[in-house]
Tab-separated table of C-alpha atoms in Angstrom:
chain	number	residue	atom	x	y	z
W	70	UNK	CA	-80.256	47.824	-4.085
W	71	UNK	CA	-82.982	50.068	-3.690
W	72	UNK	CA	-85.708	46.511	-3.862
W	73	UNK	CA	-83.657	45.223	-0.820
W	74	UNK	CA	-85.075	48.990	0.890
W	75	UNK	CA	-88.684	48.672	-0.082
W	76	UNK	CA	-88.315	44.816	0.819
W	77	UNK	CA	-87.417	45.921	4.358
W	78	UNK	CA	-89.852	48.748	4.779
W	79	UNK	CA	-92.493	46.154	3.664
W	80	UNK	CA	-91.004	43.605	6.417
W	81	UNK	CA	-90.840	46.285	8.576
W	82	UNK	CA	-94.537	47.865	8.582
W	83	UNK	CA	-96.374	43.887	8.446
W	84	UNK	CA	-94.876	43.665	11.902
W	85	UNK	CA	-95.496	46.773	12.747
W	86	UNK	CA	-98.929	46.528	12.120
W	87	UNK	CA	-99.181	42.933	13.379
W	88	UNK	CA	-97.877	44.173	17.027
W	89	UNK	CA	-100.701	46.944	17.102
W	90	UNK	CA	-103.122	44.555	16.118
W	91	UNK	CA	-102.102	42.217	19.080
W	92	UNK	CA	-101.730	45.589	21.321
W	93	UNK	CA	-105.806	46.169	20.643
W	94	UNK	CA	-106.510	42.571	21.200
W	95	UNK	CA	-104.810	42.420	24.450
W	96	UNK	CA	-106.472	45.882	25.383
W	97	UNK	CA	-109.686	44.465	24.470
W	98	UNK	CA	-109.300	40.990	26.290
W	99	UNK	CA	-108.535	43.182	29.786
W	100	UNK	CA	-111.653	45.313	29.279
W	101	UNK	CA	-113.797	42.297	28.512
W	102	UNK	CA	-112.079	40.203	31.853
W	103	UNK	CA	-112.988	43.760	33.836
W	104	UNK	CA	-116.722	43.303	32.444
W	105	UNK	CA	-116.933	39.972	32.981
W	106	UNK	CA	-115.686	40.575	36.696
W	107	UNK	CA	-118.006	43.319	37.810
W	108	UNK	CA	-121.286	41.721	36.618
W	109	UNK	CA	-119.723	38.842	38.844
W	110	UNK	CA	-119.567	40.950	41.549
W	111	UNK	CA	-122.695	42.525	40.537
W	112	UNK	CA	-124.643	39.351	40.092
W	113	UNK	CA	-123.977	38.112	43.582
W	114	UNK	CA	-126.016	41.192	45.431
W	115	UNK	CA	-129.108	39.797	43.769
């Protein structure tokens, strides 16, 4: 019984990890699109 626990905490801590690697992705797309944006903005005085 005991395999089915570490079989589950395994489960458990790939999607764990997998949603806080898509949490810094997204976080990183947003910053990039608010870059991306302001040297838009910025490019358009010269």
């Amino acid at each position: 019984m005991s395999g089915n626990g570490y079989l589950f905490a395994a489960y458990a801590a790939t999607w764990i990890i997998h949603i806080a690697y898509l949490g810094t992705i997204v976080r990183r797309y947003s910053r990039l699109k608010r870059e991306i944006e302001q040297l838009k903005k910025s490019g358009t005085r010269s």
